[in-house]
């Protein structure tokens, strides 16, 4: 989704802004632009398409920029919501008096009424966007005090915003504000930066301040003054980012997605580090902040998440019911608040979100909190809104996930869910011996994942054999059913092949009608409970002449004799099989997409972080 970068300081800001925009490209966008204050005027250049196209345009239209004294600026990558992707609709937007430039993430729900009002007061508009209203509203409210004007404008807005503003009225001051859309301030030496995502600024500083909703910050090169919308100063802590810019770079991999797939042994290792209590044979998850007694009182778990995170939650559902005996259900976060969920005093809500900013998941957190539930989030991005609003939870420590298709977040989410389930189960019915067996295998996860990665070349060969299909089915049962859904999601989002994830038993209740020689089936046939039944499902597919690719436990002759092609998975229990198996399916999707020449890290129409409902 849209991205914001801003800079104020001693340097010429153009290169820093462009660099920041490039680091936000992974979020998905259709146009980009920058505005800087230069020689008492606002210099704004925007373009449709990639940041590299914008960079070229800046070079052509403003070749002398490196020699100019432009020390303050804002920049944006836009993902169209109101108004088609176009140069005019892209940000920054400048008010009709030419004094205020803004970049905005979010949606102004009442923009039509505000626009009518502003037009009546003599303002003019160039774009079809809701965001342009904000620039004119600040201009309308300006009476010599930039903070007061911003606050007055934002008070009139119904909707969400992550906002950055520069002006000719106070040309040394960058203003940022947030409500429902993240803004982080990077604290530098004689310079300060702002962004909607740490990745844009981590190359310049690791000291950051996360704004809360309705915070407005006035930022100069050496001062950060944060107040709430009612002009009351607020103290916000400086947090230290624990990952470096290397983590947000490709490091020789062709794509971020491939890098992140290959990072999974380390990522999962980091998610597990320090979290296994060898003495008591349980998990250490201090962020849960729950006593064993409080844990035993939880009698129901609701997971709320979207997309890949929801699939992780579906594996968690098995863990909690199977190991801890706690009735669990997984809700599509988008439906959560609309279906009036039944939340009793002892219900635990677990929102799962890599970004920690997904609008629907955040809304579920708020609904749950309003109903008095205990909320414990699983997030990757430290300081993200869902993590902060949930109050308690577990971070993944997976490092930044840049590829739009989620990979390492999924394996880390499932690993953390397994630890969580073991922790709950140990306060109930899981004995030391069985807990030890599970945790011993959990410790093997990095090695098990490495074993799958070592087969990447074989997986590539199989992927390229089937990569020209137009339709695909992924089937699984039990613990591997959510993995079938996830495998199909990976394939469709990056290769654009229509792929359906199905419970293997459901195939004969309808979709089997679609099977024919041109429709391959990926059958998850690892040697875990349910395998016998999956073998029967493979027979059903073969009888309809669909080619079958199977994931199978290394050395499984039975599956090998039935399937057309086999992707080998190291022997492991049902508990860790989802984590290990999904890695093979990620690689499969990756190689199919690469063979088809797709834009793997930024698939069409997709955004990394979905901050609108
Ligand atoms: C798929 C994918 C999405 C996200 C979903 C939720 O590869 O990345 O389905 O999983 O948009 O995002 P988070 O986890 O950030 O809440």
XYZ file of C-alpha atoms and ligand atoms in Angstrom:
629
model
C 0.000 0.000 0.000
C 1.011 3.669 -0.094
C 4.349 4.646 1.403
C 5.615 7.884 2.925
C 9.151 9.206 3.383
C 10.175 12.628 4.664
C 13.434 14.327 5.503
C 14.603 17.482 7.254
C 18.280 18.125 7.927
C 21.611 19.284 6.629
C 21.808 17.210 3.486
C 20.237 17.715 0.092
C 17.158 15.551 0.634
C 16.347 14.390 -2.918
C 18.619 11.349 -2.969
C 17.508 10.303 0.529
C 13.845 10.579 -0.435
C 14.347 8.532 -3.606
C 16.330 5.940 -1.689
C 13.538 5.718 0.886
C 10.922 5.324 -1.852
C 12.906 2.473 -3.407
C 12.943 0.700 -0.072
C 9.154 1.007 0.046
C 8.639 -0.395 -3.441
C 7.925 -3.832 -2.026
C 4.681 -2.576 -0.537
C 3.101 -2.290 -3.966
C 2.290 1.027 -5.696
C 1.341 2.513 -9.037
C 2.885 5.998 -8.988
C 5.379 8.051 -7.025
C 6.352 11.644 -6.343
C 8.416 14.033 -4.267
C 8.080 17.644 -3.115
C 10.879 19.700 -1.619
C 11.253 23.269 -0.469
C 13.804 24.993 -2.662
C 14.545 28.670 -2.840
C 11.219 29.701 -1.251
C 9.142 27.569 -3.539
C 7.663 24.087 -3.459
C 9.229 21.923 -6.108
C 7.044 18.899 -6.886
C 7.680 16.120 -9.404
C 5.425 13.092 -9.803
C 5.155 10.231 -12.226
C 3.132 7.100 -12.946
C 4.893 3.782 -12.586
C 8.094 2.858 -10.839
C 10.361 5.013 -8.679
C 13.076 4.573 -11.329
C 10.784 6.381 -13.810
C 10.313 9.209 -11.316
C 14.071 9.356 -10.784
C 14.598 9.678 -14.526
C 12.002 12.431 -14.751
C 13.669 14.361 -11.914
C 17.006 14.047 -13.730
C 15.449 15.370 -16.953
C 13.276 18.155 -15.526
C 15.578 19.254 -12.747
C 19.128 18.226 -13.652
C 20.646 20.745 -11.256
C 18.987 19.312 -8.141
C 22.274 18.003 -6.643
C 23.556 21.573 -6.439
C 20.451 22.982 -4.807
C 19.889 23.757 -1.138
C 16.863 21.555 -0.569
C 16.969 20.352 3.007
C 13.365 19.434 3.595
C 11.071 17.245 1.539
C 8.376 14.582 1.432
C 7.852 11.680 -0.942
C 5.227 9.057 -1.611
C 4.419 5.838 -3.412
C 0.688 5.649 -4.182
C -1.574 2.643 -4.437
C -4.784 3.975 -5.962
C -7.989 4.007 -3.921
C -9.840 7.250 -4.832
C -9.067 8.113 -8.450
C -7.282 6.011 -11.047
C -3.501 5.545 -11.045
C -2.260 8.683 -12.837
C 0.331 11.420 -12.544
C -2.282 13.980 -11.416
C -3.673 11.690 -8.741
C -0.261 10.736 -7.395
C 1.140 12.480 -4.323
C 2.378 14.951 -3.117
C -0.633 17.238 -3.420
C -0.235 20.980 -3.130
C -3.049 23.259 -1.989
C -4.385 25.797 -4.453
C -2.462 28.685 -2.827
C 0.767 26.761 -3.477
C 1.952 26.911 0.151
C 1.342 23.424 1.576
C 2.406 20.059 0.180
C 1.140 16.840 1.696
C 1.524 13.097 1.274
C -1.197 10.910 2.734
C -1.787 7.239 3.429
C -5.317 6.213 4.367
C -8.791 7.284 3.344
C -10.716 10.503 3.959
C -14.226 9.115 4.157
C -15.961 12.531 4.221
C -13.828 13.998 1.445
C -16.766 14.792 -0.862
C -18.429 17.086 1.711
C -15.105 18.682 2.635
C -14.274 19.244 -1.028
C -17.609 20.980 -1.668
C -17.025 23.211 1.337
C -13.480 24.067 0.192
C -14.597 24.814 -3.366
C -17.243 27.178 -1.931
C -14.395 28.931 -0.120
C -12.413 29.449 -3.306
C -10.049 26.468 -3.286
C -9.450 24.631 -6.516
C -8.620 20.978 -7.102
C -6.570 19.150 -9.704
C -6.994 15.513 -8.789
C -9.790 13.033 -8.123
C -8.222 12.029 -4.822
C -9.528 12.317 -1.304
C -6.028 13.328 -0.176
C -5.924 16.667 -1.997
C -8.667 17.795 0.365
C -6.186 17.655 3.266
C -3.759 20.087 1.600
C -6.538 22.601 1.002
C -8.050 22.077 4.422
C -4.737 22.890 6.136
C -4.436 25.944 3.919
C -7.994 26.989 4.831
C -7.259 26.562 8.560
C -3.871 28.316 8.473
C -3.709 31.419 10.586
C -0.016 31.818 11.317
C 0.392 28.563 13.301
C 1.172 25.412 11.341
C 0.410 23.056 14.249
C -2.969 24.667 14.865
C -3.803 24.521 11.157
C -2.905 20.822 10.891
C -4.801 19.933 14.058
C -7.866 21.919 12.959
C -7.811 20.221 9.557
C -7.398 16.743 10.982
C -10.221 17.277 13.457
C -12.570 17.637 10.498
C -11.451 14.441 8.846
C -13.441 11.250 9.183
C -11.228 8.342 8.210
C -7.605 7.351 8.508
C -4.345 9.075 7.856
C -0.614 8.779 7.996
C 0.301 12.272 6.901
C 3.411 14.338 6.172
C 3.297 18.054 5.389
C 5.829 20.672 4.359
C 5.084 24.327 3.803
C 6.459 27.624 2.659
C 5.015 29.176 5.813
C 7.419 27.285 8.090
C 9.987 25.911 5.650
C 12.275 24.340 8.264
C 9.491 22.213 9.788
C 8.207 18.851 8.693
C 4.850 17.893 10.169
C 3.591 14.360 10.517
C 0.428 12.939 12.016
C -1.290 9.594 12.243
C -4.678 8.042 12.808
C -4.958 4.400 11.857
C -2.039 4.428 9.426
C 1.515 4.125 10.760
C 4.094 6.874 10.967
C 7.549 6.405 12.416
C 10.034 9.193 13.118
C 13.723 8.357 12.632
C 15.930 10.268 15.053
C 19.237 11.340 13.484
C 22.096 13.733 14.151
C 21.303 17.173 12.765
C 18.670 15.490 10.652
C 15.417 13.668 11.230
C 13.429 11.404 8.977
C 9.884 10.159 8.838
C 8.316 7.191 7.111
C 5.324 4.937 7.068
C 7.632 1.937 7.356
C 10.993 1.559 9.109
C 12.531 -0.064 6.009
C 12.578 3.365 4.316
C 14.828 4.966 6.929
C 16.753 2.203 8.707
C 19.811 2.928 6.541
C 20.047 6.363 8.196
C 19.114 5.709 11.801
C 18.076 2.879 14.090
C 16.541 5.164 16.702
C 12.845 5.560 16.047
C 9.681 6.912 17.606
C 6.335 5.342 16.749
C 3.524 7.865 16.737
C 0.212 6.975 18.353
C -3.165 7.782 16.850
C -3.897 11.513 16.896
C -0.264 12.439 17.552
C 1.065 15.360 15.543
C 4.844 15.892 15.409
C 6.607 19.085 14.422
C 10.094 18.139 13.289
C 13.095 20.278 12.430
C 16.710 19.171 11.845
C 17.368 19.042 15.575
C 14.005 19.035 17.331
C 11.058 16.670 17.559
C 8.018 18.099 19.285
C 5.101 15.689 19.637
C 1.682 16.786 20.821
C -1.732 15.267 20.630
C -4.386 16.763 18.422
C -5.535 18.914 21.374
C -2.090 20.533 21.593
C -1.063 18.701 24.777
C 2.647 17.655 24.630
C 3.054 13.859 24.755
C 6.184 11.864 25.601
C 6.995 9.036 23.213
C 9.897 6.693 23.827
C 12.753 6.226 21.386
C 12.941 2.554 20.354
C 16.018 0.870 18.931
C 15.651 -1.162 15.722
C 17.450 -4.477 16.050
C 17.914 -5.261 12.350
C 20.204 -3.608 9.865
C 19.767 -2.438 6.300
C 21.372 -5.703 5.064
C 18.224 -7.475 6.188
C 16.225 -5.249 3.833
C 18.492 -5.855 0.841
C 18.633 -8.743 -1.615
C 22.192 -9.810 -0.814
C 22.765 -11.479 -4.159
C 19.398 -13.238 -4.396
C 17.402 -12.644 -7.543
C 14.318 -11.706 -5.540
C 13.467 -10.789 -1.965
C 11.042 -13.687 -1.910
C 13.806 -16.176 -2.669
C 16.058 -14.587 -0.087
C 13.298 -14.783 2.505
C 12.546 -18.406 1.664
C 16.216 -19.240 2.178
C 16.380 -17.185 5.381
C 13.831 -19.414 7.088
C 16.239 -21.609 9.055
C 17.636 -18.456 10.714
C 14.256 -16.722 10.956
C 12.631 -19.699 12.666
C 15.755 -20.063 14.825
C 15.309 -16.431 15.905
C 11.608 -16.944 16.601
C 12.514 -19.872 18.886
C 15.609 -18.405 20.512
C 15.416 -18.250 24.306
C 11.857 -19.510 24.242
C 12.319 -23.114 25.295
C 12.427 -23.823 29.009
C 14.501 -27.031 29.240
C 13.930 -27.397 32.944
C 10.155 -27.211 33.040
C 9.731 -28.559 29.501
C 7.592 -25.739 28.312
C 7.836 -22.497 26.354
C 8.986 -19.143 27.647
C 6.770 -16.439 26.186
C 7.104 -13.539 28.567
C 5.203 -11.187 26.241
C 2.049 -13.182 26.968
C 2.161 -11.826 30.533
C -0.123 -14.588 31.804
C 0.295 -16.635 34.950
C -0.230 -20.428 34.722
C -3.461 -19.876 36.644
C -4.697 -17.310 34.119
C -3.775 -19.712 31.356
C -5.800 -22.539 32.840
C -8.796 -20.222 33.006
C -8.799 -19.659 29.238
C -11.510 -21.937 27.912
C -11.793 -20.715 24.338
C -9.436 -19.266 21.748
C -10.386 -17.154 18.736
C -7.752 -16.416 16.132
C -8.366 -13.390 13.877
C -6.164 -12.855 10.829
C -6.101 -12.438 7.056
C -4.480 -14.290 4.167
C -1.319 -16.180 4.965
C -1.545 -15.205 8.632
C -5.011 -16.760 8.737
C -3.604 -19.979 7.289
C -1.002 -19.966 10.068
C -3.867 -19.518 12.521
C -5.615 -22.547 11.037
C -2.576 -24.676 11.853
C -2.613 -23.110 15.335
C -6.227 -24.255 15.690
C -5.019 -27.878 15.449
C -2.255 -27.233 17.988
C -4.507 -25.682 20.605
C -7.228 -28.301 20.335
C -4.953 -31.301 19.905
C -2.336 -30.452 22.541
C -4.105 -28.200 25.027
C -7.718 -29.302 24.546
C -8.886 -25.688 24.220
C -11.755 -25.187 21.735
C -10.356 -22.885 19.071
C -11.732 -21.228 15.986
C -10.195 -19.096 13.292
C -12.084 -16.057 12.100
C -11.492 -14.113 8.946
C -10.555 -10.820 10.539
C -12.676 -8.969 7.971
C -15.830 -10.634 9.324
C -14.942 -10.524 12.986
C -16.645 -7.299 13.995
C -19.626 -7.744 11.703
C -20.732 -11.076 13.023
C -21.018 -9.972 16.613
C -18.613 -12.625 17.896
C -19.413 -14.340 21.151
C -16.634 -13.369 23.512
C -16.879 -14.657 27.044
C -14.684 -13.575 29.962
C -12.294 -16.487 29.498
C -11.910 -16.176 25.734
C -8.419 -15.408 24.452
C -8.191 -13.555 21.138
C -5.037 -14.106 19.115
C -4.659 -11.659 16.223
C -1.914 -12.750 13.851
C -0.295 -10.243 11.518
C 3.126 -9.995 9.959
C 2.875 -6.244 9.396
C 0.832 -5.517 12.495
C -1.034 -2.936 10.411
C -3.701 -4.922 8.539
C -6.868 -2.855 8.873
C -9.272 -5.769 9.290
C -7.124 -7.497 11.881
C -6.720 -4.236 13.773
C -10.481 -3.730 13.735
C -10.870 -7.235 15.196
C -8.426 -6.354 17.982
C -10.442 -3.253 18.801
C -13.740 -5.153 18.747
C -12.275 -7.815 21.040
C -10.843 -5.219 23.421
C -14.213 -3.397 23.531
C -15.859 -6.648 24.522
C -13.373 -7.109 27.341
C -11.449 -10.039 25.886
C -7.845 -10.869 26.645
C -5.880 -10.159 23.473
C -2.411 -11.582 22.754
C -1.062 -10.744 19.309
C 1.479 -12.519 17.151
C 3.218 -9.866 15.042
C 6.485 -9.472 13.227
C 6.857 -5.707 13.011
C 7.958 -4.373 16.369
C 5.988 -1.350 17.504
C 3.250 -1.958 14.933
C -0.266 -0.846 15.763
C -1.696 -4.325 16.372
C 1.222 -5.203 18.642
C 0.807 -2.025 20.636
C -2.966 -2.086 20.885
C -3.035 -5.724 21.892
C -0.820 -4.890 24.829
C 0.517 -8.420 25.100
C 1.755 -10.998 22.656
C 4.706 -12.569 20.949
C 6.993 -11.048 18.350
C 8.321 -13.269 15.560
C 11.779 -11.667 15.258
C 11.775 -12.864 11.642
C 13.397 -9.656 10.381
C 11.810 -7.498 7.682
C 9.692 -9.352 5.148
C 9.986 -7.385 1.914
C 8.608 -9.795 -0.705
C 4.878 -9.202 -1.025
C 4.208 -12.927 -0.806
C 4.579 -13.857 2.830
C 6.997 -16.732 3.457
C 9.181 -16.543 6.540
C 6.413 -14.864 8.513
C 4.232 -17.964 8.011
C 6.844 -20.449 9.216
C 7.666 -18.248 12.201
C 3.979 -17.698 13.022
C 3.323 -21.445 13.046
C 6.465 -22.052 15.134
C 5.334 -19.488 17.697
C 1.795 -20.907 17.729
C 3.249 -24.329 18.466
C 5.225 -22.919 21.390
C 2.143 -21.123 22.630
C 0.039 -24.281 22.420
C 2.702 -26.281 24.280
C 2.741 -23.609 26.981
C -1.029 -23.730 27.416
C -1.006 -27.512 27.166
C 1.611 -27.855 29.903
C -0.734 -26.078 32.330
C -3.345 -28.710 31.447
C -2.886 -32.149 29.990
C 0.452 -32.380 28.203
C 2.965 -34.416 30.227
C 6.721 -33.792 30.354
C 7.577 -36.716 28.097
C 5.279 -35.736 25.248
C 6.140 -32.056 25.612
C 9.827 -32.923 25.444
C 9.341 -34.922 22.252
C 7.619 -31.957 20.606
C 10.110 -29.364 21.820
C 13.054 -31.550 20.791
C 11.645 -31.632 17.300
C 10.941 -27.908 17.359
C 14.640 -27.395 18.037
C 15.345 -29.384 14.869
C 13.226 -27.059 12.728
C 16.092 -24.998 11.263
C 17.786 -28.253 10.158
C 14.569 -29.717 8.764
C 13.961 -26.541 6.756
C 17.549 -26.616 5.502
C 16.921 -30.138 4.228
C 14.013 -28.866 2.114
C 16.039 -25.928 0.839
C 18.739 -28.364 -0.228
C 16.176 -29.820 -2.685
C 15.512 -26.456 -4.329
C 16.957 -27.585 -7.638
C 14.729 -30.680 -7.806
C 11.719 -28.548 -6.909
C 12.631 -26.114 -9.695
C 12.673 -28.943 -12.235
C 9.215 -30.127 -11.164
C 7.902 -26.549 -11.083
C 9.050 -25.884 -14.621
C 7.452 -29.118 -15.821
C 4.012 -27.940 -14.653
C 4.502 -24.171 -14.810
C 2.470 -23.659 -17.963
C -0.758 -25.041 -16.493
C -3.680 -22.631 -16.217
C -5.314 -24.271 -13.230
C -4.061 -26.143 -10.204
C -5.483 -27.918 -7.195
C -3.695 -28.281 -3.859
C -5.152 -30.901 -1.551
C -4.357 -31.779 2.030
C -5.881 -33.149 5.189
C -5.571 -32.463 8.900
C -2.476 -30.474 9.751
C -1.623 -30.167 6.079
C -4.985 -28.798 4.988
C -4.065 -25.179 5.852
C -0.760 -25.778 4.071
C -2.676 -26.742 0.914
C -4.516 -23.412 1.172
C -1.261 -21.570 1.693
C 0.507 -23.364 -1.172
C -2.337 -22.468 -3.539
C -2.318 -18.855 -2.335
C 1.427 -18.591 -2.995
C 1.034 -19.970 -6.507
C -1.857 -17.731 -7.483
C -0.460 -14.503 -6.076
C 2.950 -14.642 -7.708
C 2.427 -16.753 -10.842
C -1.193 -15.694 -11.597
C -2.144 -19.336 -12.143
C -5.607 -20.080 -10.857
C -4.966 -22.404 -7.930
C -7.453 -23.773 -5.422
C -6.572 -25.163 -2.052
C -9.044 -27.839 -0.992
C -9.524 -30.310 1.774
C -8.743 -33.579 0.013
C -12.035 -35.117 1.108
C -14.006 -32.200 -0.314
C -12.681 -32.833 -3.791
C -15.377 -35.364 -4.541
C -18.091 -32.989 -3.360
C -17.758 -30.830 -6.449
C -14.340 -29.756 -7.649
C -13.488 -33.211 -8.947
C -15.622 -32.237 -11.949
C -12.785 -29.948 -13.004
C -10.075 -32.577 -13.009
C -8.628 -33.495 -16.389
C -5.153 -33.940 -17.883
C -4.517 -30.208 -18.042
C -5.240 -29.666 -14.335
C -2.385 -30.811 -12.096
C -2.989 -31.641 -8.446
C -0.468 -31.009 -5.678
C -1.270 -33.643 -3.041
C 0.279 -33.238 0.411
C 0.944 -36.881 1.179
C 3.598 -36.754 3.911
C 3.739 -39.716 6.215
C 1.629 -38.294 9.042
C -1.883 -39.277 10.183
C -4.265 -39.069 7.233
C -1.766 -40.300 4.669
C -3.763 -43.429 3.809
C -6.752 -41.318 2.963
C -4.720 -38.938 0.850
C -3.458 -41.941 -1.113
C -7.063 -42.743 -1.969
C -7.571 -39.122 -3.048
C -4.521 -39.360 -5.292
C -6.103 -42.414 -6.910
C -9.271 -40.396 -7.523
C -7.245 -37.696 -9.266
C -5.296 -40.201 -11.328
C -8.538 -41.833 -12.425
C -9.540 -38.435 -13.881
C -6.143 -38.267 -15.605
C -4.944 -35.268 -13.630
C -1.183 -35.311 -13.182
C -0.308 -35.557 -9.480
C 2.674 -34.001 -7.789
C 2.965 -35.208 -4.221
C 4.892 -34.044 -1.223
C 6.086 -37.216 0.467
C 8.319 -38.249 3.319
C 11.800 -39.082 2.062
C 11.903 -42.694 0.852
C 8.146 -43.259 0.703
C 7.880 -45.799 -2.132
C 4.107 -46.014 -1.920
C 3.581 -42.336 -2.762
C 6.383 -42.432 -5.311
C 4.693 -45.245 -7.206
C 1.372 -43.374 -7.366
C 2.384 -39.783 -8.074
C 3.755 -38.455 -11.343
C 6.327 -36.386 -9.496
C 7.409 -36.247 -5.889
C 8.764 -33.414 -3.767
C 10.612 -35.014 -0.867
C 10.150 -33.745 2.670
C 12.313 -34.960 5.573
C 10.624 -37.265 8.071
C 8.924 -35.260 10.816
C 5.843 -35.355 13.016
C 2.479 -33.799 12.199
C 3.321 -30.888 14.508
C 6.203 -29.556 12.481
C 5.207 -30.971 9.074
C 3.203 -27.815 8.158
C 6.284 -25.645 8.688
C 8.644 -27.907 6.795
C 6.273 -28.705 3.938
C 5.229 -25.149 3.201
C 8.837 -24.279 2.390
C 8.716 -26.706 -0.547
C 5.477 -25.153 -1.772
C 6.930 -21.643 -1.506
C 9.855 -22.755 -3.669
C 7.501 -24.450 -6.113
C 5.436 -21.252 -6.527
C 8.584 -19.173 -6.804
C 10.080 -21.262 -9.600
C 6.791 -21.400 -11.519
C 6.489 -17.599 -11.306
C 10.103 -17.135 -12.351
C 9.648 -19.414 -15.323
C 6.594 -17.380 -16.354
C 8.533 -14.121 -16.063
C 6.286 -12.668 -13.352
C 7.161 -9.708 -11.126
C 7.718 -11.894 -8.113
C 8.409 -9.342 -5.388
C 5.615 -6.995 -6.424
C 2.801 -9.032 -7.949
C 0.173 -7.054 -9.802
C -2.654 -5.539 -7.732
C -1.132 -6.655 -4.435
C 0.121 -4.598 -1.526
C 2.334 -5.816 1.277
C 0.352 -4.240 4.011
C -3.393 -3.839 3.563
C -4.234 -0.826 5.683
C -7.708 -0.220 4.255
C -10.806 -2.262 4.963
C 0.040 -13.489 1.133
C 0.077 -12.354 2.022
C -1.203 -11.818 2.561
C -1.034 -11.418 4.038
C -2.290 -10.704 4.532
C -2.188 -10.364 5.995
O 1.313 -13.872 0.761
O 1.117 -11.822 2.313
O -2.234 -12.728 2.418
O -0.771 -12.555 4.779
O -2.489 -9.533 3.795
O -1.103 -9.533 6.256
P -0.515 -9.389 7.696
O 0.068 -10.685 8.111
O 0.532 -8.322 7.586
O -1.648 -8.988 8.592
